[in-house]
PDB file of N, CA and C and ligand atoms in Angstrom:
ATOM      1  N   MET G1426      38.337  10.479 -14.103  1.00  0.00           N
ATOM      2  CA  MET G1426      37.101   9.879 -14.671  1.00  0.00           C
ATOM      3  C   MET G1426      36.009   9.791 -13.618  1.00  0.00           C
ATOM      4  N   THR G1427      34.899  10.242 -13.974  1.00  0.00           N
ATOM      5  CA  THR G1427      33.792  10.163 -13.017  1.00  0.00           C
ATOM      6  C   THR G1427      32.939   8.943 -13.333  1.00  0.00           C
ATOM      7  N   GLU G1428      32.730   8.190 -12.310  1.00  0.00           N
ATOM      8  CA  GLU G1428      31.907   6.997 -12.508  1.00  0.00           C
ATOM      9  C   GLU G1428      30.439   7.379 -12.411  1.00  0.00           C
ATOM     10  N   LYS G1429      29.738   7.151 -13.454  1.00  0.00           N
ATOM     11  CA  LYS G1429      28.308   7.487 -13.422  1.00  0.00           C
ATOM     12  C   LYS G1429      27.544   6.376 -12.729  1.00  0.00           C
ATOM     13  N   LYS G1430      26.776   6.806 -11.772  1.00  0.00           N
ATOM     14  CA  LYS G1430      25.958   5.807 -11.082  1.00  0.00           C
ATOM     15  C   LYS G1430      24.724   5.526 -11.915  1.00  0.00           C
ATOM     16  N   ARG G1431      24.572   4.314 -12.255  1.00  0.00           N
ATOM     17  CA  ARG G1431      23.386   3.962 -13.043  1.00  0.00           C
ATOM     18  C   ARG G1431      22.212   3.724 -12.113  1.00  0.00           C
ATOM     19  N   VAL G1432      21.189   4.433 -12.362  1.00  0.00           N
ATOM     20  CA  VAL G1432      19.985   4.261 -11.542  1.00  0.00           C
ATOM     21  C   VAL G1432      18.780   4.099 -12.454  1.00  0.00           C
ATOM     22  N   CYS G1433      17.760   3.537 -11.903  1.00  0.00           N
ATOM     23  CA  CYS G1433      16.520   3.379 -12.651  1.00  0.00           C
ATOM     24  C   CYS G1433      15.888   4.750 -12.853  1.00  0.00           C
ATOM     25  N   MET G1434      15.486   5.048 -14.056  1.00  0.00           N
ATOM     26  CA  MET G1434      14.911   6.377 -14.343  1.00  0.00           C
ATOM     27  C   MET G1434      13.485   6.484 -13.818  1.00  0.00           C
ATOM     28  N   ILE G1435      12.917   5.400 -13.375  1.00  0.00           N
ATOM     29  CA  ILE G1435      11.546   5.441 -12.862  1.00  0.00           C
ATOM     30  C   ILE G1435      11.558   5.612 -11.345  1.00  0.00           C
ATOM     31  N   CYS G1436      12.258   4.701 -10.636  1.00  0.00           N
ATOM     32  CA  CYS G1436      12.219   4.746  -9.181  1.00  0.00           C
ATOM     33  C   CYS G1436      13.500   5.333  -8.604  1.00  0.00           C
ATOM     34  N   GLY G1437      14.573   5.493  -9.419  1.00  0.00           N
ATOM     35  CA  GLY G1437      15.801   6.097  -8.942  1.00  0.00           C
ATOM     36  C   GLY G1437      16.668   5.154  -8.125  1.00  0.00           C
ATOM     37  N   LYS G1438      16.324   3.910  -8.082  1.00  0.00           N
ATOM     38  CA  LYS G1438      17.129   2.946  -7.342  1.00  0.00           C
ATOM     39  C   LYS G1438      18.288   2.477  -8.218  1.00  0.00           C
ATOM     40  N   PRO G1439      19.432   2.133  -7.585  1.00  0.00           N
ATOM     41  CA  PRO G1439      20.568   1.648  -8.372  1.00  0.00           C
ATOM     42  C   PRO G1439      20.167   0.502  -9.271  1.00  0.00           C
ATOM     43  N   SER G1440      20.486   0.653 -10.554  1.00  0.00           N
ATOM     44  CA  SER G1440      20.122  -0.384 -11.509  1.00  0.00           C
ATOM     45  C   SER G1440      21.100  -0.362 -12.664  1.00  0.00           C
ATOM     46  N   GLU G1441      21.433  -1.500 -13.199  1.00  0.00           N
ATOM     47  CA  GLU G1441      22.377  -1.564 -14.320  1.00  0.00           C
ATOM     48  C   GLU G1441      21.719  -1.129 -15.618  1.00  0.00           C
ATOM     49  N   VAL G1442      20.425  -1.133 -15.634  1.00  0.00           N
ATOM     50  CA  VAL G1442      19.695  -0.715 -16.831  1.00  0.00           C
ATOM     51  C   VAL G1442      18.911   0.550 -16.515  1.00  0.00           C
ATOM     52  N   SER G1443      18.487   1.245 -17.554  1.00  0.00           N
ATOM     53  CA  SER G1443      17.804   2.529 -17.347  1.00  0.00           C
ATOM     54  C   SER G1443      16.478   2.340 -16.631  1.00  0.00           C
ATOM     55  N   ILE G1444      15.861   1.205 -16.834  1.00  0.00           N
ATOM     56  CA  ILE G1444      14.610   0.902 -16.125  1.00  0.00           C
ATOM     57  C   ILE G1444      14.758  -0.470 -15.484  1.00  0.00           C
ATOM     58  N   CYS G1445      14.646  -0.530 -14.155  1.00  0.00           N
ATOM     59  CA  CYS G1445      14.864  -1.791 -13.458  1.00  0.00           C
ATOM     60  C   CYS G1445      13.704  -2.750 -13.743  1.00  0.00           C
ATOM     61  N   ASP G1446      13.965  -4.007 -13.458  1.00  0.00           N
ATOM     62  CA  ASP G1446      12.982  -5.039 -13.799  1.00  0.00           C
ATOM     63  C   ASP G1446      11.609  -4.797 -13.159  1.00  0.00           C
ATOM     64  N   PRO G1447      11.544  -4.486 -11.864  1.00  0.00           N
ATOM     65  CA  PRO G1447      10.212  -4.249 -11.257  1.00  0.00           C
ATOM     66  C   PRO G1447       9.460  -3.115 -11.937  1.00  0.00           C
ATOM     67  N   CYS G1448      10.193  -2.039 -12.276  1.00  0.00           N
ATOM     68  CA  CYS G1448       9.520  -0.914 -12.931  1.00  0.00           C
ATOM     69  C   CYS G1448       9.108  -1.295 -14.347  1.00  0.00           C
ATOM     70  N   LYS G1449       9.976  -2.043 -15.031  1.00  0.00           N
ATOM     71  CA  LYS G1449       9.651  -2.464 -16.391  1.00  0.00           C
ATOM     72  C   LYS G1449       8.375  -3.308 -16.378  1.00  0.00           C
ATOM     73  N   ALA G1450       8.322  -4.216 -15.419  1.00  0.00           N
ATOM     74  CA  ALA G1450       7.144  -5.078 -15.313  1.00  0.00           C
ATOM     75  C   ALA G1450       5.907  -4.237 -15.017  1.00  0.00           C
ATOM     76  N   ARG G1451       6.080  -3.243 -14.158  1.00  0.00           N
ATOM     77  CA  ARG G1451       4.930  -2.406 -13.797  1.00  0.00           C
ATOM     78  C   ARG G1451       4.465  -1.607 -15.012  1.00  0.00           C
ATOM     79  N   ILE G1452       5.423  -1.049 -15.748  1.00  0.00           N
ATOM     80  CA  ILE G1452       5.051  -0.253 -16.927  1.00  0.00           C
ATOM     81  C   ILE G1452       4.352  -1.140 -17.950  1.00  0.00           C
ATOM     82  N   GLN G1453       4.900  -2.330 -18.166  1.00  0.00           N
ATOM     83  CA  GLN G1453       4.279  -3.239 -19.141  1.00  0.00           C
ATOM     84  C   GLN G1453       2.881  -3.622 -18.683  1.00  0.00           C
ATOM     85  N   GLY G1454       2.739  -3.823 -17.378  1.00  0.00           N
ATOM     86  CA  GLY G1454       1.424  -4.168 -16.841  1.00  0.00           C
ATOM     87  C   GLY G1454       0.437  -3.041 -17.048  1.00  0.00           C
ATOM     88  N   GLU G1455       0.904  -1.801 -16.825  1.00  0.00           N
ATOM     89  CA  GLU G1455       0.008  -0.654 -17.008  1.00  0.00           C
ATOM     90  C   GLU G1455      -0.358  -0.513 -18.476  1.00  0.00           C
ATOM     91  N   ALA G1456       0.609  -0.737 -19.347  1.00  0.00           N
ATOM     92  CA  ALA G1456       0.341  -0.621 -20.781  1.00  0.00           C
ATOM     93  C   ALA G1456      -0.695  -1.659 -21.198  1.00  0.00           C
ATOM     94  N   MET G1457      -0.568  -2.856 -20.644  1.00  0.00           N
ATOM     95  CA  MET G1457      -1.535  -3.909 -20.974  1.00  0.00           C
ATOM     96  C   MET G1457      -2.915  -3.545 -20.438  1.00  0.00           C
ATOM     97  N   ASP G1458      -2.927  -2.975 -19.237  1.00  0.00           N
ATOM     98  CA  ASP G1458      -4.210  -2.564 -18.663  1.00  0.00           C
ATOM     99  C   ASP G1458      -4.880  -1.540 -19.569  1.00  0.00           C
ATOM    100  N   LYS G1459      -4.087  -0.584 -20.032  1.00  0.00           N
ATOM    101  CA  LYS G1459      -4.639   0.460 -20.894  1.00  0.00           C
ATOM    102  C   LYS G1459      -5.175  -0.152 -22.171  1.00  0.00           C
ATOM    103  N   LYS G1460      -4.400  -1.075 -22.744  1.00  0.00           N
ATOM    104  CA  LYS G1460      -4.801  -1.699 -23.997  1.00  0.00           C
ATOM    105  C   LYS G1460      -6.115  -2.465 -23.794  1.00  0.00           C
ATOM    106  N   GLN G1461      -6.172  -3.208 -22.698  1.00  0.00           N
ATOM    107  CA  GLN G1461      -7.379  -3.994 -22.438  1.00  0.00           C
ATOM    108  C   GLN G1461      -8.572  -3.061 -22.252  1.00  0.00           C
ATOM    109  N   LYS G1462      -8.337  -1.966 -21.543  1.00  0.00           N
ATOM    110  CA  LYS G1462      -9.426  -1.024 -21.293  1.00  0.00           C
ATOM    111  C   LYS G1462      -9.935  -0.462 -22.622  1.00  0.00           C
ATOM    112  N   THR G1463      -8.989  -0.078 -23.492  1.00  0.00           N
ATOM    113  CA  THR G1463      -9.379   0.488 -24.780  1.00  0.00           C
ATOM    114  C   THR G1463     -10.152  -0.543 -25.591  1.00  0.00           C
ATOM    115  N   GLU G1464      -9.643  -1.765 -25.611  1.00  0.00           N
ATOM    116  CA  GLU G1464     -10.326  -2.808 -26.384  1.00  0.00           C
ATOM    117  C   GLU G1464     -11.736  -3.031 -25.847  1.00  0.00           C
ATOM    118  N   ARG G1465     -11.852  -2.969 -24.518  1.00  0.00           N
ATOM    119  CA  ARG G1465     -13.170  -3.188 -23.914  1.00  0.00           C
ATOM    120  C   ARG G1465     -14.119  -2.061 -24.311  1.00  0.00           C
ATOM    121  N   GLU G1466     -13.592  -0.822 -24.285  1.00  0.00           N
ATOM    122  CA  GLU G1466     -14.439   0.320 -24.622  1.00  0.00           C
ATOM    123  C   GLU G1466     -14.884   0.238 -26.079  1.00  0.00           C
ATOM    124  N   VAL G1467     -13.951  -0.173 -26.936  1.00  0.00           N
ATOM    125  CA  VAL G1467     -14.279  -0.286 -28.357  1.00  0.00           C
ATOM    126  C   VAL G1467     -15.353  -1.357 -28.543  1.00  0.00           C
ATOM    127  N   ARG G1468     -15.220  -2.428 -27.767  1.00  0.00           N
ATOM    128  CA  ARG G1468     -16.180  -3.529 -27.900  1.00  0.00           C
ATOM    129  C   ARG G1468     -17.561  -3.096 -27.392  1.00  0.00           C
ATOM    130  N   ILE G1469     -17.555  -2.282 -26.347  1.00  0.00           N
ATOM    131  CA  ILE G1469     -18.833  -1.867 -25.764  1.00  0.00           C
ATOM    132  C   ILE G1469     -19.585  -0.949 -26.741  1.00  0.00           C
ATOM    133  N   GLY G1470     -18.851  -0.124 -27.473  1.00  0.00           N
ATOM    134  CA  GLY G1470     -19.471   0.840 -28.386  1.00  0.00           C
ATOM    135  C   GLY G1470     -20.492   0.213 -29.312  1.00  0.00           C
ATOM    136  N   PRO G1471     -20.062  -0.653 -30.247  1.00  0.00           N
ATOM    137  CA  PRO G1471     -20.997  -1.253 -31.221  1.00  0.00           C
ATOM    138  C   PRO G1471     -22.117  -2.042 -30.535  1.00  0.00           C
ATOM    139  N   GLU G1472     -21.796  -2.710 -29.431  1.00  0.00           N
ATOM    140  CA  GLU G1472     -22.829  -3.496 -28.749  1.00  0.00           C
ATOM    141  C   GLU G1472     -23.903  -2.584 -28.171  1.00  0.00           C
ATOM    142  N   ALA G1473     -23.491  -1.444 -27.690  1.00  0.00           N
ATOM    143  CA  ALA G1473     -24.458  -0.486 -27.149  1.00  0.00           C
ATOM    144  C   ALA G1473     -25.369  -0.001 -28.268  1.00  0.00           C
ATOM    145  N   GLU G1474     -24.797   0.201 -29.440  1.00  0.00           N
ATOM    146  CA  GLU G1474     -25.608   0.618 -30.583  1.00  0.00           C
ATOM    147  C   GLU G1474     -26.627  -0.463 -30.938  1.00  0.00           C
ATOM    148  N   LYS G1475     -26.190  -1.706 -30.871  1.00  0.00           N
ATOM    149  CA  LYS G1475     -27.098  -2.816 -31.180  1.00  0.00           C
ATOM    150  C   LYS G1475     -28.269  -2.829 -30.209  1.00  0.00           C
ATOM    151  N   GLU G1476     -27.929  -2.606 -28.932  1.00  0.00           N
ATOM    152  CA  GLU G1476     -28.989  -2.611 -27.912  1.00  0.00           C
ATOM    153  C   GLU G1476     -30.027  -1.544 -28.234  1.00  0.00           C
ATOM    154  N   LYS G1477     -29.568  -0.403 -28.680  1.00  0.00           N
ATOM    155  CA  LYS G1477     -30.494   0.687 -28.997  1.00  0.00           C
ATOM    156  C   LYS G1477     -31.425   0.271 -30.135  1.00  0.00           C
ATOM    157  N   LYS G1478     -30.864  -0.375 -31.128  1.00  0.00           N
ATOM    158  CA  LYS G1478     -31.652  -0.768 -32.282  1.00  0.00           C
ATOM    159  C   LYS G1478     -32.672  -1.852 -31.920  1.00  0.00           C
ATOM    160  N   LYS G1479     -32.270  -2.713 -30.985  1.00  0.00           N
ATOM    161  CA  LYS G1479     -33.159  -3.813 -30.574  1.00  0.00           C
ATOM    162  C   LYS G1479     -34.424  -3.251 -29.926  1.00  0.00           C
ATOM    163  N   LYS G1480     -34.245  -2.189 -29.168  1.00  0.00           N
ATOM    164  CA  LYS G1480     -35.381  -1.646 -28.412  1.00  0.00           C
ATOM    165  C   LYS G1480     -36.423  -1.013 -29.336  1.00  0.00           C
ATOM    166  N   ARG G1481     -35.964  -0.564 -30.514  1.00  0.00           N
ATOM    167  CA  ARG G1481     -36.895   0.110 -31.420  1.00  0.00           C
ATOM    168  C   ARG G1481     -37.861  -0.853 -32.084  1.00  0.00           C
TER     169      ARG G1481
HETATM  170 ZN1   ZN B 341      12.856   1.095 -10.911  1.00  0.00          ZN
END
């Protein structure tokens, strides 16, 4: 029987789970950053349109 060494699929460090806690936290943080960025961009869109209309 071959013992499979479990390592993190992100950083390759020995880990009991496929993604170790530090990497999981980092991925979740990046996902949140992306979400916030998208929400901000969406929010900026309509407001920019309003600004254009105000100037007219
Ligand atoms: Zn990791």
